XYZ file of N, CA and C in Angstrom:
837
model
N 6.618 25.647 3.054
C 6.610 24.432 2.229
C 6.943 24.808 0.784
N 7.915 24.093 0.139
C 8.247 24.378 -1.250
C 7.017 24.323 -2.139
N 7.093 25.074 -3.260
C 5.923 25.211 -4.129
C 5.402 23.868 -4.614
N 6.309 22.975 -5.081
C 5.825 21.705 -5.622
C 5.213 20.821 -4.547
N 5.715 20.939 -3.297
C 5.126 20.154 -2.207
C 3.749 20.692 -1.848
N 3.565 22.004 -1.959
C 2.239 22.592 -1.726
C 1.260 22.098 -2.793
N 1.710 22.068 -4.040
C 0.859 21.548 -5.111
C 0.545 20.075 -4.889
N 1.553 19.316 -4.442
C 1.355 17.895 -4.158
C 0.327 17.713 -3.053
N 0.460 18.492 -1.990
C -0.476 18.410 -0.873
C -1.893 18.731 -1.332
N -2.038 19.780 -2.135
C -3.361 20.151 -2.644
C -3.945 19.041 -3.517
N -3.089 18.422 -4.333
C -3.558 17.359 -5.225
C -3.988 16.125 -4.438
N -3.251 15.797 -3.385
C -3.619 14.665 -2.528
C -4.969 14.925 -1.870
N -5.156 16.150 -1.373
C -6.425 16.484 -0.738
C -7.573 16.471 -1.742
N -7.294 16.888 -2.969
C -8.337 16.856 -3.998
C -8.733 15.419 -4.321
N -7.737 14.527 -4.375
C -8.019 13.117 -4.645
C -8.880 12.514 -3.530
N -8.478 12.743 -2.278
C -9.247 12.217 -1.149
C -10.626 12.865 -1.101
N -10.668 14.178 -1.374
C -11.938 14.888 -1.332
C -12.943 14.348 -2.335
N -12.465 13.992 -3.524
C -13.360 13.426 -4.523
C -13.952 12.098 -4.078
N -13.112 11.249 -3.495
C -13.599 9.968 -2.975
C -14.566 10.188 -1.817
N -14.230 11.151 -0.976
C -15.090 11.464 0.171
C -16.487 11.866 -0.282
N -16.565 12.718 -1.294
C -17.870 13.182 -1.757
C -18.691 12.041 -2.350
N -18.017 11.093 -3.007
C -18.734 9.922 -3.532
C -19.363 9.130 -2.395
N -18.586 8.935 -1.329
C -19.093 8.171 -0.187
C -20.248 8.905 0.478
N -20.070 10.199 0.733
C -21.103 10.956 1.431
C -22.384 11.033 0.609
N -22.237 11.198 -0.701
C -23.433 11.245 -1.547
C -24.186 9.922 -1.478
N -23.452 8.828 -1.422
C -24.112 7.525 -1.391
C -24.816 7.287 -0.060
N -24.117 7.535 1.054
C -24.709 7.193 2.355
C -25.776 8.190 2.792
N -25.763 9.398 2.214
C -26.768 10.389 2.596
C -27.939 10.458 1.623
N -27.691 10.114 0.336
C -28.738 10.327 -0.655
C -29.122 9.060 -1.431
N -28.176 8.450 -2.111
C -28.551 7.343 -3.001
C -28.714 6.006 -2.289
N -28.049 5.812 -1.166
C -28.139 4.524 -0.463
C -28.028 4.731 1.051
N -28.957 5.474 1.646
C -28.871 5.753 3.086
C -29.264 4.538 3.927
N -28.869 4.582 5.187
C -29.298 3.551 6.135
C -30.735 3.847 6.549
N -31.625 2.894 6.342
C -33.035 3.059 6.695
C -33.344 2.094 7.830
N -33.564 2.640 9.013
C -33.745 1.804 10.200
C -34.927 0.851 10.047
N -36.014 1.325 9.460
C -37.202 0.485 9.320
C -36.929 -0.735 8.429
N -36.175 -0.530 7.379
C -35.843 -1.649 6.485
C -34.916 -2.637 7.194
N -33.943 -2.096 7.928
C -33.028 -2.959 8.682
C -33.806 -3.818 9.682
N -34.764 -3.220 10.371
C -35.549 -3.971 11.368
C -36.427 -5.025 10.707
N -36.929 -4.707 9.508
C -37.765 -5.675 8.793
C -36.932 -6.829 8.242
N -35.733 -6.513 7.738
C -34.876 -7.543 7.143
C -34.213 -8.419 8.196
N -33.849 -7.814 9.332
C -33.111 -8.551 10.362
C -33.731 -8.294 11.741
N -34.924 -8.792 11.971
C -35.636 -8.488 13.215
C -34.906 -8.970 14.465
N -34.247 -10.117 14.402
C -33.532 -10.610 15.574
C -32.351 -9.707 15.907
N -31.578 -9.341 14.885
C -30.448 -8.444 15.111
C -30.932 -7.117 15.691
N -32.015 -6.592 15.108
C -32.542 -5.305 15.562
C -33.039 -5.378 16.996
N -33.522 -6.553 17.403
C -34.013 -6.714 18.773
C -32.878 -6.781 19.783
N -31.705 -7.182 19.329
C -30.582 -7.397 20.247
C -29.526 -6.298 20.217
N -29.383 -5.623 19.073
C -28.276 -4.680 18.877
C -28.831 -3.323 18.460
N -28.325 -2.226 19.033
C -28.804 -0.894 18.654
C -28.624 -0.625 17.159
N -29.567 0.101 16.579
C -29.499 0.437 15.154
C -28.191 1.137 14.799
N -27.673 1.933 15.733
C -26.482 2.727 15.444
C -25.276 1.866 15.079
N -25.200 0.651 15.647
C -24.082 -0.239 15.328
C -24.141 -0.637 13.859
N -25.316 -0.992 13.389
C -25.468 -1.404 11.994
C -25.398 -0.207 11.048
N -25.752 0.950 11.554
C -25.601 2.157 10.742
C -24.125 2.410 10.462
N -23.288 2.183 11.472
C -21.849 2.319 11.267
C -21.318 1.307 10.263
N -21.810 0.070 10.337
C -21.401 -0.962 9.380
C -21.840 -0.604 7.964
N -23.015 -0.009 7.856
C -23.534 0.434 6.563
C -22.562 1.435 5.937
N -22.082 2.370 6.735
C -21.128 3.362 6.237
C -19.811 2.692 5.854
N -19.325 1.815 6.717
C -18.022 1.178 6.473
C -17.991 0.457 5.133
N -19.025 -0.312 4.840
C -19.045 -1.073 3.589
C -19.020 -0.150 2.374
N -19.646 0.996 2.468
C -19.693 1.926 1.345
C -18.465 2.821 1.293
N -17.698 2.824 2.363
C -16.440 3.572 2.397
C -15.288 2.746 1.837
N -15.244 1.464 2.188
C -14.094 0.617 1.874
C -13.901 0.445 0.373
N -14.977 0.260 -0.383
C -14.833 -0.019 -1.815
C -14.181 1.130 -2.581
N -14.691 2.363 -2.520
C -14.034 3.437 -3.274
C -12.643 3.778 -2.760
N -12.388 3.523 -1.472
C -11.074 3.832 -0.916
C -10.112 2.641 -0.998
N -10.550 1.546 -1.648
C -9.731 0.347 -1.689
C -8.372 0.540 -2.332
N -8.291 1.334 -3.390
C -7.016 1.563 -4.065
C -6.426 2.921 -3.786
N -6.795 3.508 -2.645
C -6.402 4.894 -2.392
C -4.897 5.055 -2.212
N -4.222 4.040 -1.631
C -2.770 4.174 -1.449
C -2.083 4.358 -2.796
N -2.461 3.543 -3.770
C -1.845 3.642 -5.085
C -2.210 4.963 -5.758
N -3.459 5.390 -5.614
C -3.875 6.668 -6.195
C -3.052 7.823 -5.636
N -2.852 7.821 -4.326
C -2.099 8.905 -3.697
C -0.626 8.843 -4.072
N -0.092 7.633 -4.233
C 1.305 7.497 -4.650
C 1.504 8.040 -6.064
N 0.561 7.757 -6.950
C 0.630 8.295 -8.305
C 0.645 9.817 -8.264
N -0.219 10.390 -7.453
C -0.281 11.844 -7.323
C 1.029 12.407 -6.800
N 1.591 11.778 -5.763
C 2.846 12.258 -5.186
C 3.981 12.191 -6.193
N 4.068 11.107 -6.937
C 5.160 10.944 -7.903
C 5.067 11.964 -9.034
N 3.857 12.310 -9.427
C 3.687 13.283 -10.506
C 4.241 14.646 -10.120
N 4.179 14.970 -8.833
C 4.731 16.237 -8.362
C 6.140 16.061 -7.803
N 6.650 14.828 -7.821
C 7.987 14.546 -7.314
C 8.923 14.179 -8.439
N 9.117 12.876 -8.663
C 10.039 12.427 -9.706
C 9.546 12.771 -11.100
N 8.231 12.823 -11.291
C 7.722 13.300 -12.561
C 6.730 12.413 -13.266
N 6.789 11.092 -13.059
C 5.882 10.204 -13.783
C 5.615 8.955 -12.971
N 4.351 8.526 -12.953
C 3.979 7.332 -12.190
C 2.801 6.673 -12.887
N 2.859 5.356 -13.013
C 1.780 4.597 -13.632
C 1.443 3.396 -12.762
N 0.185 2.978 -12.814
C -0.260 1.801 -12.071
C -0.355 0.604 -13.002
N -0.056 -0.578 -12.442
C -0.267 -1.819 -13.170
C 0.500 -1.942 -14.466
N 1.764 -1.540 -14.475
C 2.586 -1.596 -15.687
C 3.200 -2.988 -15.854
N 3.161 -3.504 -17.072
C 3.797 -4.790 -17.366
C 5.229 -4.548 -17.829
N 6.174 -5.189 -17.162
C 7.588 -5.081 -17.510
C 8.025 -6.411 -18.119
N 8.548 -6.355 -19.332
C 8.957 -7.564 -20.043
C 10.471 -7.635 -20.140
N 11.007 -8.846 -20.028
C 12.441 -9.051 -20.139
C 12.752 -10.527 -20.205
N 14.017 -10.864 -20.035
C 14.421 -12.269 -20.017
C 15.188 -12.564 -18.735
N 14.966 -13.759 -18.210
C 15.660 -14.231 -17.007
C 16.245 -15.602 -17.325
N 17.488 -15.803 -16.956
C 18.129 -17.086 -17.223
C 17.417 -18.202 -16.461
N 17.364 -19.353 -17.099
C 16.565 -20.463 -16.585
C 16.950 -20.856 -15.165
N 18.255 -20.916 -14.881
C 18.659 -21.334 -13.538
C 18.348 -20.262 -12.499
N 18.283 -19.010 -12.921
C 17.880 -17.956 -11.985
C 16.420 -18.151 -11.572
N 15.574 -18.518 -12.515
C 14.177 -18.789 -12.180
C 14.071 -19.966 -11.216
N 14.887 -20.990 -11.449
C 14.880 -22.140 -10.540
C 15.319 -21.714 -9.148
N 16.331 -20.870 -9.082
C 16.838 -20.419 -7.783
C 15.829 -19.520 -7.065
N 15.104 -18.709 -7.819
C 14.050 -17.899 -7.200
C 13.018 -18.805 -6.548
N 12.609 -19.839 -7.264
C 11.632 -20.780 -6.712
C 12.176 -21.464 -5.464
N 13.464 -21.808 -5.472
C 14.070 -22.464 -4.312
C 14.121 -21.526 -3.110
N 14.494 -20.273 -3.336
C 14.540 -19.298 -2.242
C 13.168 -19.177 -1.587
N 12.130 -19.034 -2.394
C 10.777 -18.889 -1.856
C 10.321 -20.162 -1.150
N 10.651 -21.299 -1.720
C 10.267 -22.573 -1.112
C 10.958 -22.774 0.236
N 12.233 -22.407 0.313
C 12.966 -22.549 1.574
C 12.400 -21.638 2.661
N 11.942 -20.456 2.271
C 11.353 -19.536 3.245
C 9.984 -20.018 3.715
N 9.273 -20.698 2.832
C 7.908 -21.122 3.156
C 7.867 -22.437 3.919
N 8.774 -23.350 3.599
C 8.723 -24.693 4.183
C 10.022 -25.006 4.917
N 9.895 -25.473 6.140
C 11.049 -25.863 6.944
C 10.970 -27.355 7.235
N 12.026 -28.075 6.870
C 12.053 -29.517 7.124
C 12.152 -29.788 8.616
N 11.576 -30.894 9.032
C 11.596 -31.274 10.442
C 13.045 -31.393 10.943
N 13.304 -30.786 12.081
C 14.622 -30.876 12.690
C 15.636 -29.885 12.155
N 15.234 -29.039 11.190
C 16.139 -28.049 10.609
C 15.672 -26.654 11.007
N 16.616 -25.810 11.371
C 16.278 -24.445 11.774
C 15.656 -23.691 10.607
N 14.640 -22.926 10.906
C 13.929 -22.179 9.874
C 14.856 -21.196 9.167
N 14.718 -21.132 7.836
C 15.500 -20.193 7.041
C 14.945 -18.785 7.240
N 15.829 -17.838 7.506
C 15.430 -16.445 7.695
C 15.691 -15.654 6.420
N 14.819 -14.715 6.082
C 15.041 -13.924 4.867
C 16.284 -13.050 4.973
N 17.042 -13.007 3.892
C 18.260 -12.190 3.814
C 18.400 -11.743 2.364
N 17.938 -10.544 2.078
C 17.848 -10.068 0.703
C 19.181 -10.130 -0.036
N 20.230 -9.604 0.534
C 21.525 -9.563 -0.153
C 22.029 -10.968 -0.470
N 21.924 -11.860 0.485
C 22.380 -13.236 0.294
C 21.539 -13.943 -0.768
N 20.234 -13.763 -0.707
C 19.338 -14.411 -1.668
C 19.601 -13.920 -3.088
N 19.736 -12.598 -3.242
C 19.927 -12.039 -4.580
C 21.265 -12.474 -5.168
N 22.303 -12.483 -4.340
C 23.615 -12.930 -4.820
C 23.543 -14.376 -5.309
N 22.855 -15.221 -4.566
C 22.691 -16.629 -4.948
C 21.938 -16.746 -6.275
N 20.890 -15.980 -6.438
C 20.080 -16.038 -7.657
C 20.876 -15.572 -8.871
N 21.635 -14.498 -8.726
C 22.365 -13.927 -9.858
C 23.523 -14.799 -10.317
N 23.891 -15.793 -9.535
C 24.924 -16.741 -9.960
C 24.388 -17.737 -10.984
N 23.074 -17.805 -11.127
C 22.457 -18.762 -12.040
C 22.636 -18.376 -13.495
N 22.775 -19.375 -14.361
C 22.928 -19.151 -15.796
C 21.869 -19.896 -16.576
N 22.229 -20.283 -17.801
C 21.315 -21.062 -18.610
C 20.621 -20.266 -19.692
N 19.634 -20.893 -20.273
C 18.879 -20.314 -21.381
C 18.073 -19.101 -20.927
N 17.973 -18.100 -21.816
C 17.153 -16.923 -21.527
C 15.673 -17.267 -21.703
N 14.896 -17.004 -20.665
C 13.464 -17.298 -20.676
C 12.682 -15.982 -20.647
N 11.743 -15.760 -21.584
C 10.926 -14.535 -21.540
C 10.072 -14.501 -20.262
N 10.083 -13.363 -19.606
C 9.341 -13.193 -18.351
C 8.618 -11.851 -18.381
N 7.402 -11.827 -17.867
C 6.647 -10.589 -17.726
C 6.226 -10.412 -16.272
N 6.391 -9.211 -15.772
C 6.024 -8.887 -14.393
C 5.127 -7.656 -14.409
N 3.973 -7.746 -13.769
C 3.095 -6.583 -13.623
C 3.313 -6.006 -12.231
N 3.817 -4.785 -12.182
C 4.089 -4.150 -10.890
C 2.945 -3.215 -10.515
N 2.778 -3.003 -9.220
C 1.711 -2.113 -8.748
C 1.940 -0.682 -9.212
N 3.185 -0.218 -9.069
C 3.529 1.155 -9.442
C 4.823 1.158 -10.235
N 4.869 1.986 -11.264
C 6.073 2.155 -12.074
C 6.370 3.645 -12.127
N 7.481 4.036 -11.537
C 7.810 5.455 -11.384
C 9.054 5.783 -12.192
N 9.001 6.887 -12.924
C 10.143 7.337 -13.718
C 10.632 8.679 -13.201
N 11.922 8.744 -12.890
C 12.570 10.013 -12.571
C 12.882 10.667 -13.907
N 12.068 11.626 -14.309
C 12.178 12.188 -15.648
C 13.450 13.004 -15.844
N 14.033 13.535 -14.779
C 15.272 14.299 -14.906
C 16.477 13.385 -15.091
N 16.536 12.297 -14.327
C 17.692 11.396 -14.361
C 17.461 10.166 -15.235
N 16.247 10.029 -15.776
C 15.885 8.868 -16.598
C 16.120 7.557 -15.852
N 15.680 7.509 -14.613
C 15.764 6.304 -13.793
C 14.359 5.746 -13.602
N 14.256 4.422 -13.586
C 12.951 3.771 -13.505
C 12.889 2.865 -12.281
N 11.779 2.952 -11.554
C 11.616 2.179 -10.324
C 10.270 1.452 -10.350
N 10.296 0.215 -9.884
C 9.070 -0.576 -9.761
C 8.776 -0.809 -8.288
N 7.498 -0.752 -7.938
C 7.091 -0.933 -6.545
C 5.944 -1.925 -6.456
N 6.041 -2.802 -5.483
C 4.905 -3.598 -5.041
C 4.377 -2.887 -3.794
N 3.254 -2.208 -3.922
C 2.718 -1.367 -2.853
C 1.575 -2.086 -2.154
N 1.738 -2.337 -0.865
C 0.739 -3.064 -0.092
C 0.271 -2.234 1.094
N -0.862 -2.636 1.671
C -1.384 -1.967 2.860
C -0.388 -2.124 4.006
N -0.458 -1.262 5.014
C 0.536 -1.290 6.097
C 0.656 -2.616 6.832
N -0.416 -3.425 6.837
C -0.376 -4.728 7.516
C -0.738 -5.820 6.503
N 0.169 -6.144 5.593
C -0.139 -7.083 4.511
C -0.172 -8.525 4.982
N -0.777 -9.392 4.180
C -0.793 -10.808 4.532
C 0.401 -11.532 3.914
N 0.564 -12.786 4.282
C 1.732 -13.556 3.845
C 1.678 -13.889 2.360
N 0.527 -14.313 1.869
C 0.430 -14.760 0.479
C 0.766 -13.647 -0.505
N 0.212 -12.463 -0.278
C 0.479 -11.375 -1.213
C 1.932 -10.921 -1.134
N 2.548 -11.062 0.044
C 3.955 -10.704 0.179
C 4.839 -11.680 -0.584
N 4.492 -12.959 -0.546
C 5.240 -13.957 -1.317
C 5.193 -13.630 -2.808
N 4.007 -13.315 -3.314
C 3.857 -12.973 -4.726
C 4.700 -11.748 -5.065
N 4.679 -10.752 -4.186
C 5.448 -9.534 -4.419
C 6.941 -9.818 -4.440
N 7.405 -10.652 -3.526
C 8.843 -10.950 -3.496
C 9.268 -11.665 -4.770
N 8.444 -12.590 -5.240
C 8.778 -13.283 -6.486
C 8.899 -12.292 -7.639
N 7.975 -11.339 -7.721
C 8.036 -10.328 -8.775
C 9.316 -9.502 -8.677
N 9.636 -9.064 -7.476
C 10.803 -8.204 -7.285
C 12.088 -8.952 -7.612
N 12.178 -10.202 -7.205
C 13.357 -11.005 -7.532
C 13.491 -11.190 -9.041
N 12.397 -11.407 -9.736
C 12.450 -11.558 -11.192
C 12.908 -10.267 -11.859
N 12.457 -9.136 -11.354
C 12.889 -7.860 -11.924
C 14.386 -7.662 -11.748
N 14.906 -8.027 -10.578
C 16.345 -7.903 -10.343
C 17.143 -8.915 -11.151
N 16.510 -10.043 -11.501
C 17.218 -11.105 -12.223
C 17.199 -10.913 -13.733
N 16.403 -9.973 -14.240
C 16.336 -9.762 -15.686
C 17.674 -9.291 -16.236
N 17.959 -9.713 -17.471
C 19.202 -9.335 -18.125
C 18.918 -9.036 -19.590
N 19.051 -7.771 -20.022
C 19.462 -6.636 -19.194
C 18.347 -6.206 -18.239
N 18.731 -5.569 -17.152
C 17.760 -5.140 -16.150
C 16.885 -4.027 -16.726
N 15.600 -4.112 -16.489
C 14.649 -3.154 -17.052
C 14.340 -1.987 -16.112
N 14.771 -2.080 -14.861
C 14.517 -1.023 -13.880
C 15.796 -0.733 -13.104
N 15.841 0.449 -12.510
C 16.983 0.827 -11.676
C 16.780 0.471 -10.216
N 15.592 0.016 -9.887
C 15.302 -0.427 -8.533
C 13.914 -1.029 -8.478
N 13.748 -2.044 -7.638
C 12.438 -2.673 -7.442
C 12.258 -2.897 -5.948
N 11.095 -2.513 -5.415
C 10.929 -2.460 -3.965
C 9.576 -3.012 -3.524
N 9.581 -3.533 -2.308
C 8.358 -3.908 -1.592
C 8.059 -2.745 -0.657
N 6.944 -2.052 -0.889
C 6.697 -0.792 -0.192
C 5.403 -0.815 0.607
N 5.484 -0.298 1.818
C 4.321 -0.087 2.676
C 4.203 1.414 2.901
N 3.066 2.031 2.566
C 2.966 3.486 2.582
C 2.905 4.114 3.963
N 2.670 3.305 4.980
C 2.543 3.857 6.333
C 2.994 2.811 7.334
N 3.638 3.257 8.403
C 4.114 2.346 9.446
C 3.338 2.598 10.734
N 2.366 1.740 11.057
C 1.589 1.939 12.285
C 2.407 1.750 13.552
N 3.618 1.211 13.415
C 4.483 1.001 14.580
C 5.445 2.167 14.807
N 5.396 3.173 13.944
C 6.282 4.314 14.104
C 7.567 4.137 13.319
N 8.637 3.773 13.995
C 9.935 3.612 13.351
C 10.056 2.234 12.705
N 10.897 2.169 11.680
C 11.060 0.898 10.960
C 11.565 -0.212 11.873
N 12.475 0.108 12.775
C 13.023 -0.925 13.661
C 11.969 -1.490 14.611
N 10.823 -0.807 14.719
C 9.748 -1.286 15.596
C 8.644 -2.020 14.837
N 8.799 -2.154 13.513
C 7.764 -2.829 12.716
C 7.789 -4.320 13.025
N 6.694 -4.835 13.591
C 6.686 -6.222 14.065
C 5.532 -7.058 13.509
N 4.830 -6.564 12.471
C 3.770 -7.372 11.869
C 4.408 -8.630 11.281
N 3.935 -9.789 11.692
C 4.673 -11.030 11.442
C 4.550 -11.574 10.021
N 3.435 -11.355 9.344
C 3.202 -12.042 8.064
C 4.224 -11.696 6.980
N 4.530 -10.419 6.722
C 5.547 -10.152 5.697
C 6.951 -10.546 6.134
N 7.160 -10.675 7.450
C 8.487 -11.034 7.963
C 8.888 -12.454 7.590
N 7.956 -13.239 7.117
C 8.293 -14.578 6.628
C 9.100 -14.494 5.340
N 8.921 -13.397 4.597
C 9.515 -13.273 3.267
C 10.600 -12.219 3.182
N 10.529 -11.207 4.031
C 11.530 -10.145 4.046
C 12.005 -9.910 5.474
N 13.245 -9.482 5.605
C 13.686 -8.903 6.870
C 13.190 -7.464 6.846
N 12.048 -7.227 7.467
C 11.373 -5.941 7.344
C 12.161 -4.797 7.962
N 13.097 -5.117 8.818
C 13.867 -4.076 9.495
C 15.170 -3.738 8.782
N 15.653 -4.633 7.897
C 16.982 -4.426 7.329
C 17.066 -4.559 5.813
N 16.210 -5.330 5.173
C 16.345 -5.558 3.732
C 16.223 -4.255 2.954
N 17.171 -4.008 2.053
C 17.155 -2.762 1.290
C 16.061 -2.745 0.223
N 15.480 -3.898 -0.067
C 14.376 -3.953 -1.027
C 13.047 -3.556 -0.398
N 13.043 -3.287 0.896
C 11.828 -2.914 1.623
C 11.854 -1.419 1.938
N 10.758 -0.739 1.628
C 10.589 0.674 1.977
C 9.309 0.808 2.788
N 9.399 1.468 3.940
C 8.237 1.617 4.816
C 8.036 3.090 5.156
N 6.799 3.554 5.027
C 6.458 4.906 5.449
C 7.235 5.970 4.706
N 7.945 6.805 5.449
C 8.640 7.944 4.859
C 9.649 7.530 3.797
N 10.270 6.345 3.945
C 11.243 5.886 2.947
C 10.588 5.773 1.569
N 9.379 5.271 1.529
C 8.668 5.121 0.260
C 8.299 6.473 -0.327
N 7.680 7.332 0.464
C 7.222 8.618 -0.052
C 8.377 9.504 -0.500
N 9.489 9.485 0.230
C 10.644 10.287 -0.174
C 11.254 9.736 -1.468
N 11.146 8.415 -1.661
C 11.690 7.800 -2.875
C 10.934 8.259 -4.114
N 9.617 8.346 -4.028
C 8.827 8.691 -5.212
C 8.612 10.189 -5.374
N 8.790 10.945 -4.284
C 8.475 12.364 -4.375
C 9.560 13.310 -3.928
N 10.640 12.776 -3.352
C 11.706 13.632 -2.862
C 11.506 14.036 -1.414
N 12.488 14.736 -0.883
C 12.474 15.148 0.516
C 11.258 16.031 0.800
N 10.572 15.746 1.885
C 9.404 16.523 2.286
C 8.083 15.934 1.832
N 8.141 14.889 1.005
C 6.907 14.299 0.480
C 6.072 13.656 1.581
N 6.727 12.927 2.475
C 5.982 12.232 3.526
C 5.269 13.229 4.430
N 5.943 14.311 4.787
C 5.323 15.310 5.644
C 4.140 15.965 4.943
N 4.283 16.219 3.639
C 3.170 16.793 2.877
C 1.986 15.834 2.850
N 2.281 14.544 2.709
C 1.230 13.521 2.705
C 0.509 13.476 4.049
N 1.270 13.448 5.144
C 0.683 13.384 6.483
C -0.194 14.604 6.748
N 0.319 15.782 6.428
C -0.442 17.012 6.653
C -1.723 17.023 5.816
N -1.622 16.577 4.573
C -2.793 16.573 3.692
C -3.893 15.683 4.249
N -3.521 14.484 4.681
C -4.510 13.535 5.194
C -5.117 14.037 6.499
N -4.288 14.507 7.412
C -4.798 14.933 8.716
C -5.699 16.162 8.614
N -5.353 17.087 7.733
C -6.177 18.288 7.583
C -7.560 17.949 7.030
N -7.589 17.162 5.978
C -8.887 16.825 5.383
C -9.643 15.833 6.256
N -8.912 15.009 7.020
C -9.554 14.037 7.900
C -10.367 14.689 8.997
N -9.880 15.794 9.535
C -10.601 16.500 10.600
C -11.973 16.957 10.098
N -11.980 17.561 8.926
C -13.245 18.040 8.359
C -14.165 16.875 8.004
N -13.580 15.808 7.459
C -14.370 14.649 7.035
C -15.066 14.001 8.226
N -14.334 13.813 9.316
C -14.929 13.181 10.498
C -16.055 14.029 11.076
N -15.868 15.341 11.065
C -16.928 16.214 11.565
C -18.199 16.055 10.730
N -18.036 15.954 9.422
C -19.206 15.779 8.549
C -19.896 14.441 8.810
N -19.108 13.400 9.016
C -19.694 12.078 9.266
C -20.495 12.090 10.561
N -19.911 12.675 11.600
C -20.632 12.755 12.876
C -21.945 13.508 12.711
N -21.881 14.691 12.099
C -23.058 15.560 12.060
C -24.068 15.134 10.992
N -23.586 14.846 9.771
C -24.504 14.599 8.662
C -24.985 13.150 8.601
N -24.119 12.200 8.952
C -24.516 10.796 8.854
C -25.015 10.247 10.185
N -24.249 10.446 11.239
C -24.645 9.910 12.540
C -25.634 10.802 13.269
N -25.669 12.097 12.899
C -26.618 13.011 13.520
C -26.261 13.395 14.938
N -24.959 13.397 15.250
C -24.507 13.784 16.589
C -23.344 14.750 16.465
N -23.020 15.416 17.565
C -21.866 16.296 17.589
C -20.593 15.471 17.791
N -19.489 15.870 17.171
C -18.230 15.139 17.361
C -17.844 15.113 18.834
N -17.471 13.957 19.376
C -17.069 13.887 20.782
C -15.747 14.603 21.008
N -15.495 15.076 22.219
C -14.228 15.750 22.517
C -13.039 14.852 22.198
N -12.035 15.434 21.531
C -10.818 14.689 21.232
C -10.838 13.920 19.934
N -11.989 13.875 19.246
C -12.061 13.083 18.012
C -11.149 13.638 16.930
N -10.901 14.944 16.960
C -10.066 15.551 15.930
C -8.585 15.245 16.116
N -8.226 14.721 17.279
C -6.803 14.467 17.558
C -6.308 13.157 16.965
N -7.202 12.324 16.471
C -6.811 11.033 15.896
C -6.440 11.230 14.435
N -5.201 10.891 14.073
C -4.760 11.046 12.691
C -3.486 10.274 12.444
N -2.905 10.462 11.266
C -1.633 9.831 10.946
C -0.508 10.587 11.624
N 0.514 9.873 12.046
C 1.655 10.485 12.716
C 2.888 10.396 11.839
């Protein structure tokens, strides 16, 4: 593995490891599951359901909060060892012609609402963008806050990303598409690329991605404004970034699961538990 990818992998593991220790410290020391309190607070539940089920829920709730923004944290880490610079929640300011804003609203409205008796409009990034860029009119100040802003420090290229969980909902995808269209419609353009990115593809290959909610707004299999899995990681970190990410997560995940089984659940890891990971 190239030196910078090794450093990237180590940094990703350090980031996850820090979050892991926060969770373990909380569930083992500062806020452990106390069976007696659970039985006193919820006697009916305790009478019907084994304590172990609620113990698992106790862990889940304390895991989800600190890991809520982990995708963005890991992307920032990868970009720092890849293209060179990455920031979260950056506001990009520019101007968009008035008719372009109207056309953006029309594109989104047509995708969301289908008139009775008319075939549903399908997303087509190239066609939509061409239509929007034909718009003119007065320059209107516009500000867009992107999830990630990445700078290729060698080539002085700037990229904006709307980074969502692998199975995003429809509403957040609509908001992301509006942001990305506005970034492309700015004149002069403030970025060299703007993308809707999913950091992992649970379906494997992009052509097999079939989660329906974002498909209302993007052609998830063909739109060039969409990056899924390895496409996203290679964009922000260069060739080999996705593999470094996968290896980092799977290696630390094996150790983490063993600790959860032994230290929190008080049991030995079942056979085969270590084989579950990112692919």
